Structure formats: C-alpha cells, structure tokens
C-alpha cells in the first residue's frame, strides 16, 4: 500500500473515531453556518453582538447550547434542539407539532422576542443570543425536523462507509467530515458560492415555521431515502452533500438576516403590537426558554 493510501485511511479512521454528540449539526456545521452569518452582518448588528458576547465570535458561542446538555440545570432546554412532525403531514405546524415544553421553532421565536424587547437584562440577553444562534442552525438540519418514531434518525442504524453509526449522526457530522475540508475553508467556499439571487430569496423567507417545513421535506426526500440494507456510501454522500451545503449556507444567511433585523438601529418593536400567528399559550406553556426568559408573549420571529 502506498503512502497516500495510508494517509487517506488514517484520515477516514479519525473521521469516525471522533464522534460528536447528536444535538444539532456537529461542531463543524455550527462553525460553518456561524462564519457565513458573520460575513453578512451589518455594522450595527456586529456592534450589538460584540457588546453581548465580548471577544467571543458567533462561531465560538454556536456550540454552547450543546455543551450545556450535560448540565442538569439546563435539562429544560433539551427538547428545544428539534421538532417532530405528525406522520403524513405536509409540513411543520406550530400548534400541532410543537409540544407544551417547546421545540426548536418556539425556541427561536422566544429568543427573538426576548432580544427584541427591552425587558431582559444583559446576562439573559447574552444567553438568548447564544441559544438563538444555535437553534437557527439546528432548524436547518433536515433530521432536526422529522419523525418522532425514530427520533430524527437517531434510532436508525446504518453503516456509513462501513462504519456502524446512526442516520442522525450521518447528517449532523458524517457527511460534513467526509468532505475532509477544514471548517474555515469550507465556510469560505460556501460563502463565495452564494449568488445574489440566493441571498435575496433565502433572506425573504423569515418565518422559522417555513425553515422547519423545508427541513422536514428534505428529511423525507433525502435523509430517510436509504437502502434497505442500511449501507450508506459514495452514492448517498453524492446525493446528500449538496443538500447539506445548501442548508448550511441558508442557515448562515438567515441567521444574519434575523440578527440584522433584531439589532437594526431604533428597531425595538413593541411585542404587543407585533403580529403573532400563534396562540400565546404555545409560547407560555411548559418550560422551554420560558424557565429563564420570563413569560411575556414575544410575538413571532418574522421580520
Ligand atoms: N429526539 C427526538 N426527535 C429528535 C430529532 N428530530 N432530532 C434530534 N433529536 C431528537
Ligand atoms: Zn442543537
Ligand atoms: Zn443533531
């Protein structure tokens, strides 16, 4: 075996040994989407974010919501990383599909409302921003808006390039890792590929319910479309990596659009006068962001 083969084998081995937790995109996915978002921030948004995060970047804080998973005092936030859709439904419906304890969509709405309002102190606002960055990215991972019966693919055993894992991990991390790109280069490449038309189209869709429905449809059309024997290799990778790339780019653009609107100068709309398409109880029930974030109806995340 020649030297090159050794290097490839070792890289692949490393790729599978360093497994990441299954709560959202893996570390690289979050960093890539954050880096793309940072590129599109307005100076006002950059300033407001720097005041909340100090010298930390969006990429630095984007995995915090996963890091606190093991902290018992944040157990209430575990259901906020995903949503599941009723079997047979066309798309995500907030009233029907988001349980009282909250889901990724209600978490985005709640955190947006908190950052737009004036009621929260600096610590709460910083926490809401860190959650918001992470959840806007999670909702773009197709298997984070999918089926309850297999827990978003966590319960579907597959072999990915002959390594035993589950379908959810393939989408959080496996597909991205197997490009063998380092995340800063990956982000720069994706960012350069975004056309002005895509930028305009993606930032026009501002409702997190729409982002969730897009993810659900991609989960059904691509993620779950696996062979019966569960062997996922090159053909699955080639079919799905363009979807992963597009979802990471969309997550970045939409996160920037949302943060730019939240932190636009003078734009602090009164939540009470904001249109809300959702029952107030949807946002007030259960734990969700509520436990730390108070109980006022903050309206939706629409710009
Ligand atoms: N647990 C249950 N459903 C899930 C999903 N869609 N994604 C991640 N974790 C889950
Ligand atoms: Zn997550
Ligand atoms: Zn995940």
Short mmCIF file of N, CA, C and O and ligand atoms in Angstrom, two decimals, residues 23-25 30 65-66 81 134-135 138 144, ligand 2:
data_model
loop_
_atom_site.label_atom_id
_atom_site.label_comp_id
_atom_site.label_asym_id
_atom_site.label_seq_id
_atom_site.Cartn_x
_atom_site.Cartn_y
_atom_site.Cartn_z
N UNK A 23 -26.78 16.44 18.99
CA UNK A 23 -27.73 17.50 19.32
C UNK A 23 -27.54 18.67 18.38
O UNK A 23 -27.13 19.74 18.78
N UNK A 24 -27.84 18.52 17.12
CA UNK A 24 -27.69 19.61 16.15
C UNK A 24 -26.61 19.22 15.19
O UNK A 24 -26.06 18.14 15.27
N UNK A 25 -26.33 20.15 14.29
CA UNK A 25 -25.15 19.91 13.47
C UNK A 25 -24.01 19.61 14.44
O UNK A 25 -24.02 20.06 15.59
N UNK A 30 -21.98 23.88 12.89
CA UNK A 30 -22.32 25.13 13.59
C UNK A 30 -21.30 26.22 13.28
O UNK A 30 -21.65 27.39 13.08
N UNK A 65 -24.88 25.70 23.32
CA UNK A 65 -26.15 25.01 23.65
C UNK A 65 -25.99 23.49 23.68
O UNK A 65 -26.78 22.80 24.34
N UNK A 66 -25.00 22.97 22.99
CA UNK A 66 -24.71 21.53 23.09
C UNK A 66 -23.86 21.23 24.31
O UNK A 66 -24.03 20.19 24.96
N UNK A 81 -33.92 21.63 20.73
CA UNK A 81 -32.98 21.47 19.60
C UNK A 81 -33.66 20.90 18.35
O UNK A 81 -33.03 20.84 17.30
N UNK A 134 -27.57 29.01 17.84
CA UNK A 134 -27.56 27.54 17.74
C UNK A 134 -28.87 26.99 17.15
O UNK A 134 -28.85 26.14 16.26
N UNK A 135 -30.00 27.51 17.62
CA UNK A 135 -31.28 26.93 17.20
C UNK A 135 -31.62 27.28 15.75
O UNK A 135 -32.24 26.48 15.04
N UNK A 138 -29.73 24.66 14.01
CA UNK A 138 -30.34 23.33 14.16
C UNK A 138 -31.59 23.15 13.29
O UNK A 138 -31.79 22.08 12.70
N UNK A 144 -33.47 17.41 12.10
CA UNK A 144 -33.94 18.06 13.32
C UNK A 144 -35.40 18.47 13.23
O UNK A 144 -35.96 18.97 14.21
ZN1 LIG B 2 -28.55 21.51 18.89
#
